[in-house]
Amino acid sequence: MSRVLLTGAVGFIGSRIADQLRERGDEVVGVDAVIPQAHGEGTVVPDDVHRLDVRDAGEWADLLDGVDVVCHQAAMVGAGVTPADLPLYAAHNDLGTAALLAAMTERGVDALVVASSMVVYGEGRYSCGEHGRQPAAVRSRAALEGGDFEVHCGECGRALAWELVPEDAPLDPRSSYAASKLAQEHYTSAWVRQARSRAIGLRYHNVYGPGMPRDTPYSGVAAIFRSQLEAGRPPQVFEDGGQVRDFVHVDDVARANLAALDAVLTRDEESWAAYNVCSGHPVPILEVARILADAADGPAPEVTGQYRPGDVRHVVASPELAAAELGFRARVTPAEGVAAFASAPLR
């Protein structure tokens, strides 16, 4: 049995991790600031969770006494609705992680699992049938305005095909949220070297499932589609709907965290590694909207052609390293999980 300090313990993912930890007999010390962007209105904070801000970790560092490992889920989430969100991402994600790492060092806690994201990759990996693997240039606003959403080969101009992204792919954040998540990884890897500690980063892909916050622009796209269907409206699909992602169920994400917590406690000092957490079943965004609409017996999705600056075309992960080194493979496929999500309770 381990004593685990869990930040973001009331959140969508954190609460599921807490449940699974307790089910197997671990002791959970929960901390959560309950910021509205992550929780929506009316969130109930359990009596055994400390309502504290991770940015103030030095003030509550005594909670780290006797802790074996920290599971850091607290974060400002979403892709960044406007540039005005930049200070929120820097404060909650960057400063919050730095403050937590400093407090851990002070109290002698040397093992950490930190939630990262697929967004650190920027665009995924691409190849041209004629010219092989190609770098992904930033899609121009003019092309997006003209309805050209593809990433093109720099040599022949053809649309590139996506490939699975491994963990050693170049990191190229293209939104404020992405920049903050990569900063969390950089702070953590630096802490590992400076404090002779151990850490694992988990790069979540599109997480969905029961308990997602509803009706907030910071929610995942699956929850946004779901809210639109509940209001009797067709899901609004941006671009042409062909952008490919990996949707991973929250129960699988919690399982990945438990596997990482077990792994990091057995590793040598000064150990840092990051892993993709994904279902291994890529799916276009339009197909996600269709699955939800069919399961809810709602109107068919509407492809709008709208786009968000900073969005990427395709990013699809390889699950193989997590399988080989953590023993983790997702159990829920998007085909079954997204359909069930159509009627699952939301926060």
Coordinates of C-alpha atoms in Angstrom, one line a residue:
M1 CA 0.0 0.0 0.0
S2 CA 1.2 3.5 -0.9
R3 CA 0.4 6.9 0.5
V4 CA -0.3 9.1 -2.6
L5 CA -0.8 12.8 -2.6
L6 CA -3.2 13.5 -5.5
T7 CA -3.6 17.1 -6.9
G8 CA -6.7 17.8 -8.9
A9 CA -8.5 15.1 -6.8
V10 CA -12.0 16.5 -7.4
G11 CA -11.5 16.8 -11.2
F12 CA -12.8 14.6 -14.0
I13 CA -9.7 12.5 -14.2
G14 CA -8.4 13.0 -10.6
S15 CA -11.6 11.7 -9.0
R16 CA -11.4 8.5 -11.1
I17 CA -7.8 8.0 -10.1
A18 CA -8.7 8.5 -6.4
D19 CA -11.5 5.9 -6.7
Q20 CA -9.2 3.3 -8.3
L21 CA -6.4 4.0 -5.8
R22 CA -8.7 3.5 -2.8
E23 CA -10.3 0.4 -4.4
R24 CA -6.9 -1.3 -4.3
G25 CA -6.1 -0.2 -0.8
D26 CA -3.8 2.9 -1.3
E27 CA -4.2 5.9 1.0
V28 CA -5.1 9.1 -0.9
V29 CA -4.3 12.6 0.3
G30 CA -6.5 14.8 -2.0
V31 CA -5.8 18.4 -2.9
D32 CA -7.9 20.6 -5.3
A33 CA -8.4 24.3 -5.8
V34 CA -11.7 23.6 -7.7
I35 CA -11.2 26.3 -10.4
P36 CA -14.4 27.0 -12.4
Q37 CA -12.8 26.4 -15.8
A38 CA -12.1 22.8 -14.9
H39 CA -15.2 22.0 -12.8
G40 CA -18.2 24.1 -13.9
E41 CA -20.7 25.2 -11.4
G42 CA -22.0 23.3 -8.3
T43 CA -19.0 21.0 -7.8
V44 CA -19.2 19.2 -4.5
V45 CA -15.9 18.8 -2.7
P46 CA -15.6 15.6 -0.6
D47 CA -14.8 16.0 3.1
D48 CA -11.6 14.1 2.7
V49 CA -10.2 16.5 0.0
H50 CA -8.2 19.6 1.0
R51 CA -9.4 22.7 -0.9
L52 CA -6.0 24.2 -1.5
D53 CA -4.2 25.8 -4.5
V54 CA -1.2 23.9 -5.8
R55 CA 0.5 27.3 -6.4
D56 CA 0.6 27.7 -2.6
A57 CA 2.2 24.3 -2.1
G58 CA 4.8 25.7 0.2
E59 CA 2.1 26.7 2.6
W60 CA 0.6 23.2 2.9
A61 CA 3.8 21.2 2.5
D62 CA 3.1 19.3 5.7
L63 CA 0.5 17.3 3.7
L64 CA 3.5 15.7 1.9
D65 CA 4.9 14.2 5.2
G66 CA 4.8 10.4 4.9
V67 CA 3.8 10.5 1.2
D68 CA 5.5 7.9 -1.1
V69 CA 4.6 9.5 -4.4
V70 CA 2.7 12.4 -5.9
C71 CA 0.2 12.2 -8.7
H72 CA -0.1 15.7 -10.2
Q73 CA -3.4 16.2 -12.1
A74 CA -4.2 19.7 -11.2
A75 CA -4.2 22.0 -14.3
M76 CA -6.0 24.6 -16.2
V77 CA -7.3 22.6 -19.1
G78 CA -8.5 23.1 -22.7
A79 CA -6.9 24.5 -25.8
G80 CA -7.0 28.2 -24.8
V81 CA -10.2 29.9 -25.6
T82 CA -8.5 33.3 -26.1
P83 CA -5.0 34.8 -25.7
A84 CA -6.3 36.4 -22.5
D85 CA -6.1 32.8 -21.0
L86 CA -2.3 32.8 -21.2
P87 CA -1.8 34.1 -17.6
L88 CA -4.1 31.4 -16.3
Y89 CA -2.2 28.6 -18.1
A90 CA 1.1 30.0 -16.9
A91 CA -0.1 30.4 -13.3
H92 CA -1.9 27.1 -12.8
N93 CA 0.2 24.8 -14.9
D94 CA 3.7 26.3 -14.9
L95 CA 3.9 28.1 -11.5
G96 CA 1.7 25.4 -9.9
T97 CA 4.0 22.6 -11.0
A98 CA 7.1 24.5 -10.0
A99 CA 5.7 25.3 -6.5
L100 CA 4.7 21.6 -6.0
L101 CA 8.2 20.4 -7.0
A102 CA 9.9 22.8 -4.6
A103 CA 7.6 21.6 -1.8
M104 CA 8.3 18.0 -2.6
T105 CA 12.1 18.6 -2.5
E106 CA 11.7 20.4 0.9
R107 CA 9.8 17.4 2.3
G108 CA 12.0 14.7 0.7
V109 CA 9.3 13.2 -1.6
D110 CA 11.2 12.0 -4.7
A111 CA 8.6 10.3 -6.9
L112 CA 6.1 11.9 -9.2
V113 CA 3.6 11.1 -11.9
V114 CA 2.6 14.2 -13.9
A115 CA -0.3 14.6 -16.3
S116 CA 0.9 15.9 -19.7
S117 CA -0.9 15.9 -23.0
M118 CA -0.7 15.0 -26.7
V119 CA -0.7 18.7 -27.5
V120 CA 3.1 18.9 -26.7
Y121 CA 3.6 17.3 -30.1
G122 CA 1.8 20.0 -32.1
E123 CA 1.0 18.5 -35.4
G124 CA 1.5 14.7 -35.5
R125 CA 3.8 12.7 -37.7
Y126 CA 3.2 12.8 -41.5
S127 CA 4.5 11.2 -44.7
C128 CA 4.2 11.7 -48.4
G129 CA 3.7 8.6 -50.7
E130 CA 6.5 10.0 -53.0
H131 CA 8.8 11.8 -50.7
G132 CA 8.6 9.9 -47.4
R133 CA 8.4 11.5 -43.9
Q134 CA 7.8 15.2 -44.0
P135 CA 7.8 18.0 -41.3
A136 CA 4.4 19.6 -40.7
A137 CA 4.4 23.3 -41.4
V138 CA 1.9 25.5 -39.5
R139 CA -1.3 25.7 -41.5
S140 CA -1.7 29.3 -42.8
R141 CA -4.8 31.3 -41.9
A142 CA -5.3 32.0 -45.7
A143 CA -5.5 28.2 -46.4
L144 CA -7.9 27.6 -43.5
E145 CA -10.1 30.5 -44.6
G146 CA -10.2 28.9 -48.1
G147 CA -11.2 25.5 -46.8
D148 CA -7.9 23.8 -47.2
F149 CA -7.3 22.0 -43.9
E150 CA -4.7 19.5 -44.9
V151 CA -0.9 19.5 -44.1
H152 CA 0.9 19.5 -47.4
C153 CA 4.2 18.0 -48.6
G154 CA 6.9 20.7 -48.9
E155 CA 8.2 19.1 -52.1
C156 CA 5.2 18.2 -54.2
G157 CA 2.4 20.0 -52.4
R158 CA 0.2 16.9 -52.0
A159 CA -1.8 16.3 -48.8
L160 CA 0.2 14.3 -46.3
A161 CA -0.9 11.1 -44.6
W162 CA -0.8 10.9 -40.8
E163 CA 1.3 8.3 -39.0
L164 CA 1.4 7.2 -35.3
V165 CA 3.5 9.5 -33.1
P166 CA 6.0 7.9 -30.8
E167 CA 7.2 9.5 -27.6
D168 CA 10.6 10.5 -29.1
A169 CA 8.9 12.7 -31.8
P170 CA 9.9 16.4 -31.8
L171 CA 7.9 18.5 -29.4
D172 CA 6.3 21.6 -31.0
P173 CA 3.4 23.1 -28.9
R174 CA 1.0 25.3 -31.0
S175 CA -1.4 26.7 -28.4
S176 CA -1.1 28.4 -25.0
Y177 CA -2.3 25.2 -23.3
A178 CA 0.3 23.1 -25.2
A179 CA 3.1 25.5 -24.2
S180 CA 2.1 25.2 -20.6
K181 CA 2.0 21.4 -20.6
L182 CA 5.4 21.2 -22.2
A183 CA 6.7 23.6 -19.6
Q184 CA 5.4 21.2 -16.9
E185 CA 7.4 18.4 -18.5
H186 CA 10.5 20.6 -18.7
Y187 CA 10.2 21.7 -15.0
T188 CA 9.7 18.1 -14.0
S189 CA 12.7 16.7 -16.0
A190 CA 14.9 19.5 -14.6
W191 CA 13.7 18.7 -11.1
V192 CA 14.6 15.0 -11.7
R193 CA 18.2 16.0 -12.4
Q194 CA 18.6 18.6 -9.7
A195 CA 16.9 16.7 -6.9
R196 CA 18.0 13.2 -8.0
S197 CA 14.4 12.2 -8.2
R198 CA 12.1 10.0 -10.3
A199 CA 9.2 11.0 -12.5
I200 CA 6.9 9.8 -15.3
G201 CA 4.8 12.1 -17.6
L202 CA 1.6 10.8 -19.1
R203 CA 0.7 12.4 -22.4
Y204 CA -3.1 12.0 -22.5
H205 CA -5.0 12.0 -25.7
N206 CA -8.6 13.1 -25.9
V207 CA -10.1 12.0 -22.6
Y208 CA -13.8 11.4 -22.3
G209 CA -16.3 9.6 -20.1
P210 CA -18.8 9.9 -17.3
G211 CA -18.3 12.9 -15.1
M212 CA -16.9 15.3 -17.7
P213 CA -17.8 19.0 -17.1
R214 CA -20.7 20.2 -19.3
D215 CA -21.4 23.5 -21.0
T216 CA -18.0 25.1 -20.7
P217 CA -15.7 26.1 -23.6
Y218 CA -12.8 24.4 -21.8
S219 CA -14.6 21.0 -22.0
G220 CA -13.4 18.3 -24.4
V221 CA -15.0 18.1 -27.8
A222 CA -17.0 15.0 -26.9
A223 CA -18.7 16.9 -24.0
I224 CA -19.4 19.8 -26.3
F225 CA -21.0 17.6 -28.9
R226 CA -23.0 15.9 -26.1
S227 CA -24.3 19.3 -24.8
Q228 CA -25.3 20.4 -28.2
L229 CA -27.3 17.2 -28.8
E230 CA -29.0 17.6 -25.4
A231 CA -30.1 21.0 -26.5
G232 CA -31.7 19.5 -29.6
R233 CA -29.0 20.9 -31.9
P234 CA -26.7 19.1 -34.3
P235 CA -23.1 18.7 -33.2
Q236 CA -21.0 21.5 -34.7
V237 CA -18.0 19.9 -36.4
F238 CA -15.1 22.3 -37.2
E239 CA -13.0 22.1 -40.4
D240 CA -14.2 19.2 -42.6
G241 CA -14.5 16.7 -39.8
G242 CA -11.6 14.7 -41.2
Q243 CA -9.1 15.6 -38.5
V244 CA -8.0 12.4 -36.7
R245 CA -7.6 12.0 -33.0
D246 CA -7.4 9.2 -30.4
F247 CA -10.2 9.2 -27.8
V248 CA -9.3 7.4 -24.6
H249 CA -11.8 6.6 -21.8
V250 CA -11.3 8.1 -18.4
D251 CA -11.2 4.7 -16.7
D252 CA -8.3 3.7 -18.9
V253 CA -6.5 7.0 -18.1
A254 CA -6.9 6.2 -14.4
R255 CA -5.5 2.7 -15.0
A256 CA -2.5 4.2 -16.8
N257 CA -1.9 6.5 -13.8
L258 CA -1.9 3.5 -11.4
A259 CA 0.5 1.7 -13.6
A260 CA 2.8 4.7 -13.8
L261 CA 2.7 5.2 -10.0
D262 CA 3.7 1.6 -9.5
A263 CA 6.5 1.9 -12.1
V264 CA 8.0 5.2 -10.8
L265 CA 8.4 3.8 -7.3
T266 CA 10.6 1.0 -8.6
R267 CA 12.9 3.1 -10.8
D268 CA 16.3 4.3 -10.0
E269 CA 17.0 7.9 -9.0
E270 CA 17.3 10.5 -11.7
S271 CA 14.7 8.8 -13.9
W272 CA 12.4 10.7 -16.3
A273 CA 10.2 9.2 -19.1
A274 CA 7.0 10.2 -20.9
Y275 CA 4.4 7.9 -22.3
N276 CA 1.4 8.3 -24.6
V277 CA -1.9 7.4 -23.0
C278 CA -4.3 6.5 -25.8
S279 CA -6.8 3.9 -27.0
G280 CA -4.8 2.8 -30.0
H281 CA -7.9 3.2 -32.2
P282 CA -7.7 6.5 -34.2
V283 CA -11.0 8.1 -35.2
P284 CA -12.0 11.2 -37.2
I285 CA -13.8 14.0 -35.3
L286 CA -16.8 13.7 -37.6
E287 CA -17.1 10.0 -36.7
V288 CA -17.1 10.8 -33.0
A289 CA -20.0 13.3 -33.6
R290 CA -21.9 10.6 -35.7
I291 CA -21.5 8.0 -33.0
L292 CA -22.9 10.4 -30.3
A293 CA -25.7 11.6 -32.6
D294 CA -26.8 8.0 -33.4
A295 CA -26.6 6.8 -29.8
A296 CA -28.6 9.8 -28.6
D297 CA -31.1 9.5 -31.5
G298 CA -30.3 13.2 -32.3
P299 CA -29.8 15.3 -35.4
A300 CA -26.9 14.5 -37.7
P301 CA -23.7 16.4 -37.2
E302 CA -23.2 19.7 -39.1
V303 CA -19.8 20.3 -40.7
T304 CA -19.2 24.0 -40.3
G305 CA -15.9 24.7 -42.0
Q306 CA -15.0 26.9 -39.0
Y307 CA -11.6 26.5 -37.4
R308 CA -9.6 27.5 -34.4
P309 CA -6.1 29.1 -34.8
G310 CA -3.6 26.8 -33.0
D311 CA -5.6 23.6 -33.7
V312 CA -3.7 20.9 -35.5
R313 CA -4.9 18.6 -38.3
H314 CA -4.0 15.2 -37.1
V315 CA -2.3 13.8 -34.0
V316 CA -2.5 10.1 -33.3
A317 CA -0.3 8.3 -30.8
S318 CA 1.5 5.0 -30.7
P319 CA 0.5 3.0 -27.6
E320 CA 3.5 0.6 -27.8
L321 CA 6.0 2.2 -25.3
A322 CA 3.4 2.4 -22.6
A323 CA 2.5 -1.2 -23.2
A324 CA 6.1 -2.4 -23.1
E325 CA 7.3 -0.4 -20.1
L326 CA 4.2 0.3 -18.0
G327 CA 2.2 -2.8 -19.0
F328 CA -0.7 -0.5 -19.9
R329 CA -3.1 -1.0 -22.8
A330 CA -6.5 0.7 -23.0
R331 CA -9.5 -1.6 -22.7
V332 CA -12.3 0.6 -24.0
T333 CA -12.5 1.4 -27.7
P334 CA -14.0 4.7 -28.9
A335 CA -16.7 2.7 -30.8
E336 CA -18.1 1.4 -27.6
G337 CA -17.1 4.1 -25.1
V338 CA -18.3 7.1 -27.1
A339 CA -21.6 5.5 -27.7
A340 CA -22.0 4.8 -24.0
F341 CA -20.9 8.4 -23.3
A342 CA -24.0 9.7 -25.1
S343 CA -26.1 8.8 -22.0
A344 CA -23.5 8.9 -19.3
P345 CA -23.9 11.4 -16.4
L346 CA -22.0 14.7 -16.8
R347 CA -20.7 17.0 -14.1

